[in-house]
Amino acid sequence: MLKLILLFLLTTNNYIVCQPPYEPTWASLETRSIPDWYRELKFGIFIHWGVYSVPAYGCDNANAAEWYEHYLMDGRQCLLDFHAQNYGAETPYREFASAFRAELFDPDKWADLFQRSGANYIVLTSKHHDGFALYDTPFSPNWNSVEVGPNRNLVGDLFDSMRKRTNMRLGLYHSLMEWSHPLYVSDIANGTRNFPESHLLPMMRELVEKFNPDIVWSDGEWDRTYQYWGSTQFLAWLYNESPVRDHVVVNDRWDMNRPAQCERSCVHTVESEAGGFDPDHIWEECRTMSNPLSWG
């Protein structure tokens, strides 16, 4: 038995040594194939949830309730009128967090429902473009679901129930951008990279290490280049060092010119576009159940 154990250890060590690390370049990252397990999933459930579900309002042609904060900042008149009439013109978006209670949230019931649906995976918004995190994190102080609103770790509670009650794969959506984060606003004005270096990249590493997601679903890439986001640095870490490095799957939203930089190693994503995918690549089409179009 001892010889067998030693043989296994030696074989394992040799295998690890023989694997070259991925470099933070697209040429290197593109040598990684999408893990085979993803091809068998076929059907999943995307859960778009956050502070924006309190006003739950969109207007004009977009109708995207999850963009409520952006429309306030942008001065979209139809939303300004709605906001003034229902909450007061001077009420800041952040005050919605205290009303975001999630009091009916029962993760066990959610897990049972998802399992019965026939879905094989879920993706939950851990943080949308407003920066509100559905878990405890020092990178969003007083702007996360543990410190304000529900006072519970929504991501952790759901993942715990899913892992106990289902055999489904678990994914986390994470927005690269944050509309009103001071560092992000400053970077755009000054051509700096303080937001990704001090906030985004360490926050994403923390997210992966905390929850071990099977899928990392990036979004908000269209505003800046991959060089700004530090996308290749994060992906190299994800594939080389993270606890999910051997099986994790990522989508293609890492650069404003997507998917040009991420052809082979990323799942190509489209939204409510029947036939909008390239059949030569592994793809995912997301559709919202709401009409008119809104994700949150």
PDB file of C-alpha atoms in Angstrom:
ATOM      1  CA  MET A   1       0.000   0.000   0.000  1.00  0.00           C
ATOM      2  CA  LEU A   2       2.854   2.381   0.852  1.00  0.00           C
ATOM      3  CA  LYS A   3       4.394   1.810  -2.586  1.00  0.00           C
ATOM      4  CA  LEU A   4       1.078   2.580  -4.244  1.00  0.00           C
ATOM      5  CA  ILE A   5       0.711   5.802  -2.288  1.00  0.00           C
ATOM      6  CA  LEU A   6       4.263   6.881  -3.119  1.00  0.00           C
ATOM      7  CA  LEU A   7       3.730   6.040  -6.779  1.00  0.00           C
ATOM      8  CA  PHE A   8       0.570   8.141  -6.827  1.00  0.00           C
ATOM      9  CA  LEU A   9       2.321  11.088  -5.208  1.00  0.00           C
ATOM     10  CA  LEU A  10       5.243  10.902  -7.591  1.00  0.00           C
ATOM     11  CA  THR A  11       2.962  10.616 -10.587  1.00  0.00           C
ATOM     12  CA  THR A  12       0.855  13.515  -9.377  1.00  0.00           C
ATOM     13  CA  ASN A  13       3.887  15.716  -8.743  1.00  0.00           C
ATOM     14  CA  ASN A  14       5.354  14.927 -12.157  1.00  0.00           C
ATOM     15  CA  TYR A  15       2.041  15.754 -13.783  1.00  0.00           C
ATOM     16  CA  ILE A  16       1.840  19.106 -12.060  1.00  0.00           C
ATOM     17  CA  VAL A  17       5.421  20.020 -12.940  1.00  0.00           C
ATOM     18  CA  CYS A  18       4.828  19.169 -16.592  1.00  0.00           C
ATOM     19  CA  GLN A  19       1.930  21.589 -16.919  1.00  0.00           C
ATOM     20  CA  PRO A  20       3.207  24.962 -18.132  1.00  0.00           C
ATOM     21  CA  PRO A  21       1.602  27.927 -16.401  1.00  0.00           C
ATOM     22  CA  TYR A  22      -0.692  30.150 -18.406  1.00  0.00           C
ATOM     23  CA  GLU A  23       0.769  33.555 -19.100  1.00  0.00           C
ATOM     24  CA  PRO A  24      -1.328  36.743 -18.913  1.00  0.00           C
ATOM     25  CA  THR A  25      -1.620  36.975 -22.699  1.00  0.00           C
ATOM     26  CA  TRP A  26      -4.493  35.983 -24.958  1.00  0.00           C
ATOM     27  CA  ALA A  27      -2.170  33.763 -26.983  1.00  0.00           C
ATOM     28  CA  SER A  28      -1.384  31.716 -23.894  1.00  0.00           C
ATOM     29  CA  LEU A  29      -4.879  31.766 -22.391  1.00  0.00           C
ATOM     30  CA  GLU A  30      -6.388  30.618 -25.673  1.00  0.00           C
ATOM     31  CA  THR A  31      -4.492  27.333 -25.405  1.00  0.00           C
ATOM     32  CA  ARG A  32      -6.880  26.317 -22.627  1.00  0.00           C
ATOM     33  CA  SER A  33      -9.966  24.467 -23.823  1.00  0.00           C
ATOM     34  CA  ILE A  34     -13.410  24.922 -22.315  1.00  0.00           C
ATOM     35  CA  PRO A  35     -13.857  21.953 -19.947  1.00  0.00           C
ATOM     36  CA  ASP A  36     -15.963  19.149 -21.396  1.00  0.00           C
ATOM     37  CA  TRP A  37     -18.529  19.176 -18.602  1.00  0.00           C
ATOM     38  CA  TYR A  38     -19.932  22.491 -19.811  1.00  0.00           C
ATOM     39  CA  ARG A  39     -21.070  20.993 -23.117  1.00  0.00           C
ATOM     40  CA  GLU A  40     -23.510  18.724 -21.305  1.00  0.00           C
ATOM     41  CA  LEU A  41     -25.355  21.410 -19.335  1.00  0.00           C
ATOM     42  CA  LYS A  42     -27.713  22.660 -22.070  1.00  0.00           C
ATOM     43  CA  PHE A  43     -30.164  24.487 -19.776  1.00  0.00           C
ATOM     44  CA  GLY A  44     -29.535  26.815 -16.850  1.00  0.00           C
ATOM     45  CA  ILE A  45     -31.168  29.510 -14.724  1.00  0.00           C
ATOM     46  CA  PHE A  46     -29.797  33.054 -14.503  1.00  0.00           C
ATOM     47  CA  ILE A  47     -30.767  34.899 -11.302  1.00  0.00           C
ATOM     48  CA  HIS A  48     -30.545  38.700 -11.600  1.00  0.00           C
ATOM     49  CA  TRP A  49     -31.127  40.145  -8.135  1.00  0.00           C
ATOM     50  CA  GLY A  50     -30.123  43.267  -6.292  1.00  0.00           C
ATOM     51  CA  VAL A  51     -31.056  46.657  -4.857  1.00  0.00           C
ATOM     52  CA  TYR A  52     -32.630  47.660  -8.178  1.00  0.00           C
ATOM     53  CA  SER A  53     -35.443  45.189  -7.476  1.00  0.00           C
ATOM     54  CA  VAL A  54     -36.809  47.668  -4.917  1.00  0.00           C
ATOM     55  CA  PRO A  55     -37.943  50.364  -7.395  1.00  0.00           C
ATOM     56  CA  ALA A  56     -38.183  47.685 -10.120  1.00  0.00           C
ATOM     57  CA  TYR A  57     -38.762  50.280 -12.797  1.00  0.00           C
ATOM     58  CA  GLY A  58     -37.431  50.949 -16.264  1.00  0.00           C
ATOM     59  CA  CYS A  59     -38.632  53.353 -18.910  1.00  0.00           C
ATOM     60  CA  ASP A  60     -38.277  54.376 -22.549  1.00  0.00           C
ATOM     61  CA  ASN A  61     -37.144  51.677 -24.943  1.00  0.00           C
ATOM     62  CA  ALA A  62     -34.584  50.137 -22.610  1.00  0.00           C
ATOM     63  CA  ASN A  63     -36.941  49.210 -19.763  1.00  0.00           C
ATOM     64  CA  ALA A  64     -33.959  47.807 -17.893  1.00  0.00           C
ATOM     65  CA  ALA A  65     -34.840  48.122 -14.210  1.00  0.00           C
ATOM     66  CA  GLU A  66     -31.344  47.008 -13.204  1.00  0.00           C
ATOM     67  CA  TRP A  67     -29.990  50.188 -14.804  1.00  0.00           C
ATOM     68  CA  TYR A  68     -31.975  52.420 -12.432  1.00  0.00           C
ATOM     69  CA  GLU A  69     -28.910  54.028 -10.855  1.00  0.00           C
ATOM     70  CA  HIS A  70     -27.372  54.759 -14.249  1.00  0.00           C
ATOM     71  CA  TYR A  71     -30.536  56.395 -15.527  1.00  0.00           C
ATOM     72  CA  LEU A  72     -30.621  58.600 -12.426  1.00  0.00           C
ATOM     73  CA  MET A  73     -27.015  59.611 -13.003  1.00  0.00           C
ATOM     74  CA  ASP A  74     -27.654  60.088 -16.717  1.00  0.00           C
ATOM     75  CA  GLY A  75     -30.686  62.297 -16.133  1.00  0.00           C
ATOM     76  CA  ARG A  76     -33.168  60.195 -18.094  1.00  0.00           C
ATOM     77  CA  GLN A  77     -36.313  62.262 -17.753  1.00  0.00           C
ATOM     78  CA  CYS A  78     -38.895  59.494 -17.568  1.00  0.00           C
ATOM     79  CA  LEU A  79     -37.017  57.887 -14.693  1.00  0.00           C
ATOM     80  CA  LEU A  80     -36.374  61.196 -12.946  1.00  0.00           C
ATOM     81  CA  ASP A  81     -40.114  61.858 -13.032  1.00  0.00           C
ATOM     82  CA  PHE A  82     -40.908  58.417 -11.628  1.00  0.00           C
ATOM     83  CA  HIS A  83     -38.261  58.756  -8.920  1.00  0.00           C
ATOM     84  CA  ALA A  84     -39.428  62.209  -7.838  1.00  0.00           C
ATOM     85  CA  GLN A  85     -43.060  61.155  -7.707  1.00  0.00           C
ATOM     86  CA  ASN A  86     -42.497  57.952  -5.742  1.00  0.00           C
ATOM     87  CA  TYR A  87     -39.404  58.555  -3.611  1.00  0.00           C
ATOM     88  CA  GLY A  88     -38.548  62.242  -3.791  1.00  0.00           C
ATOM     89  CA  ALA A  89     -36.180  63.890  -6.216  1.00  0.00           C
ATOM     90  CA  GLU A  90     -33.364  64.145  -3.653  1.00  0.00           C
ATOM     91  CA  THR A  91     -33.501  60.529  -2.494  1.00  0.00           C
ATOM     92  CA  PRO A  92     -30.209  58.828  -3.437  1.00  0.00           C
ATOM     93  CA  TYR A  93     -30.172  55.406  -5.047  1.00  0.00           C
ATOM     94  CA  ARG A  94     -28.274  53.944  -2.103  1.00  0.00           C
ATOM     95  CA  GLU A  95     -31.256  54.418   0.180  1.00  0.00           C
ATOM     96  CA  PHE A  96     -32.975  51.559  -1.622  1.00  0.00           C
ATOM     97  CA  ALA A  97     -30.562  49.154   0.089  1.00  0.00           C
ATOM     98  CA  SER A  98     -32.373  49.394   3.426  1.00  0.00           C
ATOM     99  CA  ALA A  99     -35.624  48.373   1.712  1.00  0.00           C
ATOM    100  CA  PHE A 100     -33.982  45.419  -0.016  1.00  0.00           C
ATOM    101  CA  ARG A 101     -34.901  42.882   2.664  1.00  0.00           C
ATOM    102  CA  ALA A 102     -35.090  39.519   0.859  1.00  0.00           C
ATOM    103  CA  GLU A 103     -37.470  38.495   3.644  1.00  0.00           C
ATOM    104  CA  LEU A 104     -39.103  35.749   1.557  1.00  0.00           C
ATOM    105  CA  PHE A 105     -35.808  34.250   0.442  1.00  0.00           C
ATOM    106  CA  ASP A 106     -35.674  30.534   1.277  1.00  0.00           C
ATOM    107  CA  PRO A 107     -32.556  29.050  -0.341  1.00  0.00           C
ATOM    108  CA  ASP A 108     -33.663  25.460   0.280  1.00  0.00           C
ATOM    109  CA  LYS A 109     -36.904  26.050  -1.596  1.00  0.00           C
ATOM    110  CA  TRP A 110     -35.001  27.761  -4.393  1.00  0.00           C
ATOM    111  CA  ALA A 111     -32.628  24.825  -4.668  1.00  0.00           C
ATOM    112  CA  ASP A 112     -35.475  22.305  -4.764  1.00  0.00           C
ATOM    113  CA  LEU A 113     -37.290  24.327  -7.415  1.00  0.00           C
ATOM    114  CA  PHE A 114     -34.197  24.637  -9.587  1.00  0.00           C
ATOM    115  CA  GLN A 115     -33.560  20.909  -9.338  1.00  0.00           C
ATOM    116  CA  ARG A 116     -37.160  20.078 -10.314  1.00  0.00           C
ATOM    117  CA  SER A 117     -37.006  22.465 -13.264  1.00  0.00           C
ATOM    118  CA  GLY A 118     -34.553  20.260 -15.109  1.00  0.00           C
ATOM    119  CA  ALA A 119     -31.860  22.948 -15.169  1.00  0.00           C
ATOM    120  CA  ASN A 120     -28.274  21.791 -14.821  1.00  0.00           C
ATOM    121  CA  TYR A 121     -26.685  25.020 -13.620  1.00  0.00           C
ATOM    122  CA  ILE A 122     -27.402  28.442 -12.174  1.00  0.00           C
ATOM    123  CA  VAL A 123     -25.666  31.811 -12.420  1.00  0.00           C
ATOM    124  CA  LEU A 124     -26.323  34.416  -9.708  1.00  0.00           C
ATOM    125  CA  THR A 125     -25.414  38.104  -9.860  1.00  0.00           C
ATOM    126  CA  SER A 126     -22.888  38.522  -7.069  1.00  0.00           C
ATOM    127  CA  LYS A 127     -22.491  42.208  -8.005  1.00  0.00           C
ATOM    128  CA  HIS A 128     -24.087  44.245 -10.791  1.00  0.00           C
ATOM    129  CA  HIS A 129     -22.963  47.601 -12.214  1.00  0.00           C
ATOM    130  CA  ASP A 130     -24.210  49.478  -9.132  1.00  0.00           C
ATOM    131  CA  GLY A 131     -21.538  47.729  -7.060  1.00  0.00           C
ATOM    132  CA  PHE A 132     -23.876  46.254  -4.436  1.00  0.00           C
ATOM    133  CA  ALA A 133     -22.549  42.831  -3.400  1.00  0.00           C
ATOM    134  CA  LEU A 134     -24.837  39.968  -2.393  1.00  0.00           C
ATOM    135  CA  TYR A 135     -22.235  38.678   0.067  1.00  0.00           C
ATOM    136  CA  ASP A 136     -19.897  39.948   2.757  1.00  0.00           C
ATOM    137  CA  THR A 137     -16.841  41.658   1.341  1.00  0.00           C
ATOM    138  CA  PRO A 138     -14.490  44.369   2.588  1.00  0.00           C
ATOM    139  CA  PHE A 139     -14.362  45.762  -0.949  1.00  0.00           C
ATOM    140  CA  SER A 140     -17.933  47.079  -0.706  1.00  0.00           C
ATOM    141  CA  PRO A 141     -18.181  48.432   2.851  1.00  0.00           C
ATOM    142  CA  ASN A 142     -21.747  49.291   3.885  1.00  0.00           C
ATOM    143  CA  TRP A 143     -22.829  48.362   0.369  1.00  0.00           C
ATOM    144  CA  ASN A 144     -23.381  44.630   0.645  1.00  0.00           C
ATOM    145  CA  SER A 145     -26.228  42.367   1.714  1.00  0.00           C
ATOM    146  CA  VAL A 146     -24.616  41.408   5.029  1.00  0.00           C
ATOM    147  CA  GLU A 147     -24.127  44.938   6.341  1.00  0.00           C
ATOM    148  CA  VAL A 148     -27.304  46.513   4.978  1.00  0.00           C
ATOM    149  CA  GLY A 149     -30.723  45.320   3.839  1.00  0.00           C
ATOM    150  CA  PRO A 150     -31.143  41.545   4.240  1.00  0.00           C
ATOM    151  CA  ASN A 151     -28.235  41.262   6.702  1.00  0.00           C
ATOM    152  CA  ARG A 152     -27.351  37.874   5.301  1.00  0.00           C
ATOM    153  CA  ASN A 153     -24.921  36.350   2.850  1.00  0.00           C
ATOM    154  CA  LEU A 154     -27.250  35.721  -0.079  1.00  0.00           C
ATOM    155  CA  VAL A 155     -24.613  34.108  -2.293  1.00  0.00           C
ATOM    156  CA  GLY A 156     -23.308  31.899   0.493  1.00  0.00           C
ATOM    157  CA  ASP A 157     -26.755  30.831   1.676  1.00  0.00           C
ATOM    158  CA  LEU A 158     -27.885  29.875  -1.817  1.00  0.00           C
ATOM    159  CA  PHE A 159     -24.651  28.065  -2.671  1.00  0.00           C
ATOM    160  CA  ASP A 160     -24.800  26.109   0.595  1.00  0.00           C
ATOM    161  CA  SER A 161     -28.344  24.953  -0.151  1.00  0.00           C
ATOM    162  CA  MET A 162     -27.541  24.162  -3.762  1.00  0.00           C
ATOM    163  CA  ARG A 163     -24.556  22.035  -2.788  1.00  0.00           C
ATOM    164  CA  LYS A 164     -26.516  20.168  -0.117  1.00  0.00           C
ATOM    165  CA  ARG A 165     -29.671  19.555  -2.142  1.00  0.00           C
ATOM    166  CA  THR A 166     -28.656  19.401  -5.805  1.00  0.00           C
ATOM    167  CA  ASN A 167     -25.912  18.212  -8.114  1.00  0.00           C
ATOM    168  CA  MET A 168     -26.090  21.331 -10.270  1.00  0.00           C
ATOM    169  CA  ARG A 169     -23.141  23.462 -11.383  1.00  0.00           C
ATOM    170  CA  LEU A 170     -22.906  26.897  -9.764  1.00  0.00           C
ATOM    171  CA  GLY A 171     -21.901  30.138 -11.444  1.00  0.00           C
ATOM    172  CA  LEU A 172     -21.374  33.719 -10.341  1.00  0.00           C
ATOM    173  CA  TYR A 173     -21.905  36.839 -12.409  1.00  0.00           C
ATOM    174  CA  HIS A 174     -19.618  39.741 -11.535  1.00  0.00           C
ATOM    175  CA  SER A 175     -19.642  43.174 -13.155  1.00  0.00           C
ATOM    176  CA  LEU A 176     -16.289  44.641 -14.108  1.00  0.00           C
ATOM    177  CA  MET A 177     -17.560  48.213 -14.018  1.00  0.00           C
ATOM    178  CA  GLU A 178     -19.189  50.129 -11.179  1.00  0.00           C
ATOM    179  CA  TRP A 179     -20.929  53.259 -12.406  1.00  0.00           C
ATOM    180  CA  SER A 180     -20.503  55.398  -9.297  1.00  0.00           C
ATOM    181  CA  HIS A 181     -17.393  53.986  -7.621  1.00  0.00           C
ATOM    182  CA  PRO A 182     -15.074  56.960  -6.942  1.00  0.00           C
ATOM    183  CA  LEU A 183     -11.996  55.154  -8.271  1.00  0.00           C
ATOM    184  CA  TYR A 184     -13.758  54.163 -11.479  1.00  0.00           C
ATOM    185  CA  VAL A 185     -15.035  57.687 -12.068  1.00  0.00           C
ATOM    186  CA  SER A 186     -11.555  59.061 -11.359  1.00  0.00           C
ATOM    187  CA  ASP A 187      -9.877  56.563 -13.697  1.00  0.00           C
ATOM    188  CA  ILE A 188     -12.105  57.575 -16.589  1.00  0.00           C
ATOM    189  CA  ALA A 189     -11.296  61.231 -15.989  1.00  0.00           C
ATOM    190  CA  ASN A 190      -7.549  60.783 -15.480  1.00  0.00           C
ATOM    191  CA  GLY A 191      -6.561  57.771 -17.568  1.00  0.00           C
ATOM    192  CA  THR A 192      -5.433  55.806 -14.506  1.00  0.00           C
ATOM    193  CA  ARG A 193      -6.028  52.182 -13.417  1.00  0.00           C
ATOM    194  CA  ASN A 194      -6.627  52.528  -9.688  1.00  0.00           C
ATOM    195  CA  PHE A 195     -10.073  50.906  -9.794  1.00  0.00           C
ATOM    196  CA  PRO A 196      -9.008  47.524 -11.214  1.00  0.00           C
ATOM    197  CA  GLU A 197      -5.759  47.360  -9.260  1.00  0.00           C
ATOM    198  CA  SER A 198      -7.145  48.353  -5.859  1.00  0.00           C
ATOM    199  CA  HIS A 199     -10.731  47.148  -6.098  1.00  0.00           C
ATOM    200  CA  LEU A 200     -11.879  44.994  -9.007  1.00  0.00           C
ATOM    201  CA  LEU A 201      -9.113  42.401  -9.301  1.00  0.00           C
ATOM    202  CA  PRO A 202      -8.675  41.667  -5.577  1.00  0.00           C
ATOM    203  CA  MET A 203     -12.465  41.553  -5.207  1.00  0.00           C
ATOM    204  CA  MET A 204     -12.798  38.990  -7.994  1.00  0.00           C
ATOM    205  CA  ARG A 205     -10.037  36.842  -6.528  1.00  0.00           C
ATOM    206  CA  GLU A 206     -11.753  37.005  -3.148  1.00  0.00           C
ATOM    207  CA  LEU A 207     -15.061  35.977  -4.742  1.00  0.00           C
ATOM    208  CA  VAL A 208     -13.542  32.890  -6.357  1.00  0.00           C
ATOM    209  CA  GLU A 209     -11.664  31.841  -3.219  1.00  0.00           C
ATOM    210  CA  LYS A 210     -14.733  32.346  -1.036  1.00  0.00           C
ATOM    211  CA  PHE A 211     -17.335  30.499  -3.144  1.00  0.00           C
ATOM    212  CA  ASN A 212     -15.454  28.215  -5.584  1.00  0.00           C
ATOM    213  CA  PRO A 213     -17.805  28.817  -8.532  1.00  0.00           C
ATOM    214  CA  ASP A 214     -17.831  26.446 -11.496  1.00  0.00           C
ATOM    215  CA  ILE A 215     -18.583  29.382 -13.811  1.00  0.00           C
ATOM    216  CA  VAL A 216     -17.261  32.953 -13.672  1.00  0.00           C
ATOM    217  CA  TRP A 217     -19.633  35.118 -15.702  1.00  0.00           C
ATOM    218  CA  SER A 218     -18.127  38.538 -16.420  1.00  0.00           C
ATOM    219  CA  ASP A 219     -20.071  41.586 -17.660  1.00  0.00           C
ATOM    220  CA  GLY A 220     -19.739  45.346 -18.065  1.00  0.00           C
ATOM    221  CA  GLU A 221     -16.712  44.921 -20.303  1.00  0.00           C
ATOM    222  CA  TRP A 222     -17.870  47.258 -23.061  1.00  0.00           C
ATOM    223  CA  ASP A 223     -16.732  50.424 -21.304  1.00  0.00           C
ATOM    224  CA  ARG A 224     -12.973  49.776 -21.324  1.00  0.00           C
ATOM    225  CA  THR A 225     -10.260  47.587 -22.851  1.00  0.00           C
ATOM    226  CA  TYR A 226      -8.964  44.333 -21.383  1.00  0.00           C
ATOM    227  CA  GLN A 227      -5.709  46.139 -20.599  1.00  0.00           C
ATOM    228  CA  TYR A 228      -7.610  48.477 -18.304  1.00  0.00           C
ATOM    229  CA  TRP A 229      -9.639  45.726 -16.630  1.00  0.00           C
ATOM    230  CA  GLY A 230      -6.589  43.518 -16.148  1.00  0.00           C
ATOM    231  CA  SER A 231      -8.552  40.660 -17.685  1.00  0.00           C
ATOM    232  CA  THR A 232      -5.590  38.568 -18.775  1.00  0.00           C
ATOM    233  CA  GLN A 233      -3.945  38.901 -15.364  1.00  0.00           C
ATOM    234  CA  PHE A 234      -7.097  37.689 -13.645  1.00  0.00           C
ATOM    235  CA  LEU A 235      -7.645  34.791 -16.042  1.00  0.00           C
ATOM    236  CA  ALA A 236      -4.033  33.654 -15.709  1.00  0.00           C
ATOM    237  CA  TRP A 237      -4.480  33.599 -11.934  1.00  0.00           C
ATOM    238  CA  LEU A 238      -7.817  31.796 -12.314  1.00  0.00           C
ATOM    239  CA  TYR A 239      -6.293  29.049 -14.477  1.00  0.00           C
ATOM    240  CA  ASN A 240      -2.981  28.735 -12.620  1.00  0.00           C
ATOM    241  CA  GLU A 241      -3.589  29.340  -8.931  1.00  0.00           C
ATOM    242  CA  SER A 242      -7.266  29.549  -8.023  1.00  0.00           C
ATOM    243  CA  PRO A 243      -9.080  26.718  -6.198  1.00  0.00           C
ATOM    244  CA  VAL A 244     -11.213  26.102  -9.322  1.00  0.00           C
ATOM    245  CA  ARG A 245      -8.361  26.194 -11.833  1.00  0.00           C
ATOM    246  CA  ASP A 246      -8.875  22.638 -13.100  1.00  0.00           C
ATOM    247  CA  HIS A 247     -12.544  22.917 -14.046  1.00  0.00           C
ATOM    248  CA  VAL A 248     -13.717  26.540 -14.136  1.00  0.00           C
ATOM    249  CA  VAL A 249     -15.522  27.935 -17.184  1.00  0.00           C
ATOM    250  CA  VAL A 250     -15.631  31.619 -18.151  1.00  0.00           C
ATOM    251  CA  ASN A 251     -17.645  33.617 -20.652  1.00  0.00           C
ATOM    252  CA  ASP A 252     -16.321  36.050 -23.254  1.00  0.00           C
ATOM    253  CA  ARG A 253     -16.953  39.462 -21.655  1.00  0.00           C
ATOM    254  CA  TRP A 254     -13.464  40.634 -20.797  1.00  0.00           C
ATOM    255  CA  ASP A 255     -12.790  43.385 -23.357  1.00  0.00           C
ATOM    256  CA  MET A 256     -14.742  46.134 -25.097  1.00  0.00           C
ATOM    257  CA  ASN A 257     -13.981  44.397 -28.407  1.00  0.00           C
ATOM    258  CA  ARG A 258     -15.338  41.010 -27.347  1.00  0.00           C
ATOM    259  CA  PRO A 259     -15.170  38.264 -28.324  1.00  0.00           C
ATOM    260  CA  ALA A 260     -12.207  39.068 -30.576  1.00  0.00           C
ATOM    261  CA  GLN A 261      -9.699  38.452 -27.774  1.00  0.00           C
ATOM    262  CA  CYS A 262     -11.303  35.318 -26.369  1.00  0.00           C
ATOM    263  CA  GLU A 263     -12.314  32.954 -29.150  1.00  0.00           C
ATOM    264  CA  ARG A 264     -11.511  29.404 -28.082  1.00  0.00           C
ATOM    265  CA  SER A 265     -11.246  29.453 -24.310  1.00  0.00           C
ATOM    266  CA  CYS A 266     -14.433  31.391 -23.473  1.00  0.00           C
ATOM    267  CA  VAL A 267     -18.130  30.640 -23.876  1.00  0.00           C
ATOM    268  CA  HIS A 268     -19.665  33.071 -26.364  1.00  0.00           C
ATOM    269  CA  THR A 269     -22.710  34.823 -24.900  1.00  0.00           C
ATOM    270  CA  VAL A 270     -25.686  36.545 -26.496  1.00  0.00           C
ATOM    271  CA  GLU A 271     -28.851  37.983 -24.976  1.00  0.00           C
ATOM    272  CA  SER A 272     -32.308  37.346 -26.434  1.00  0.00           C
ATOM    273  CA  GLU A 273     -30.869  36.959 -29.920  1.00  0.00           C
ATOM    274  CA  ALA A 274     -32.135  33.786 -31.541  1.00  0.00           C
ATOM    275  CA  GLY A 275     -29.482  32.797 -34.056  1.00  0.00           C
ATOM    276  CA  GLY A 276     -27.086  35.459 -32.776  1.00  0.00           C
ATOM    277  CA  PHE A 277     -24.356  32.938 -32.009  1.00  0.00           C
ATOM    278  CA  ASP A 278     -21.588  31.320 -34.011  1.00  0.00           C
ATOM    279  CA  PRO A 279     -22.214  27.552 -34.162  1.00  0.00           C
ATOM    280  CA  ASP A 280     -18.471  26.959 -34.469  1.00  0.00           C
ATOM    281  CA  HIS A 281     -18.018  28.086 -30.864  1.00  0.00           C
ATOM    282  CA  ILE A 282     -19.513  26.939 -27.583  1.00  0.00           C
ATOM    283  CA  TRP A 283     -22.243  29.456 -26.830  1.00  0.00           C
ATOM    284  CA  GLU A 284     -24.895  30.450 -24.331  1.00  0.00           C
ATOM    285  CA  GLU A 285     -28.009  32.504 -25.027  1.00  0.00           C
ATOM    286  CA  CYS A 286     -29.609  34.295 -22.074  1.00  0.00           C
ATOM    287  CA  ARG A 287     -33.281  35.269 -22.213  1.00  0.00           C
ATOM    288  CA  THR A 288     -35.253  37.241 -19.666  1.00  0.00           C
ATOM    289  CA  MET A 289     -38.783  36.204 -18.749  1.00  0.00           C
ATOM    290  CA  SER A 290     -39.967  39.827 -18.584  1.00  0.00           C
ATOM    291  CA  ASN A 291     -41.572  41.790 -21.371  1.00  0.00           C
ATOM    292  CA  PRO A 292     -40.581  44.503 -22.090  1.00  0.00           C
ATOM    293  CA  LEU A 293     -36.915  43.623 -21.719  1.00  0.00           C
ATOM    294  CA  SER A 294     -35.506  43.833 -18.206  1.00  0.00           C
ATOM    295  CA  TRP A 295     -33.090  41.587 -16.357  1.00  0.00           C
ATOM    296  CA  GLY A 296     -33.613  42.839 -12.826  1.00  0.00           C
TER     297      GLY A 296
END
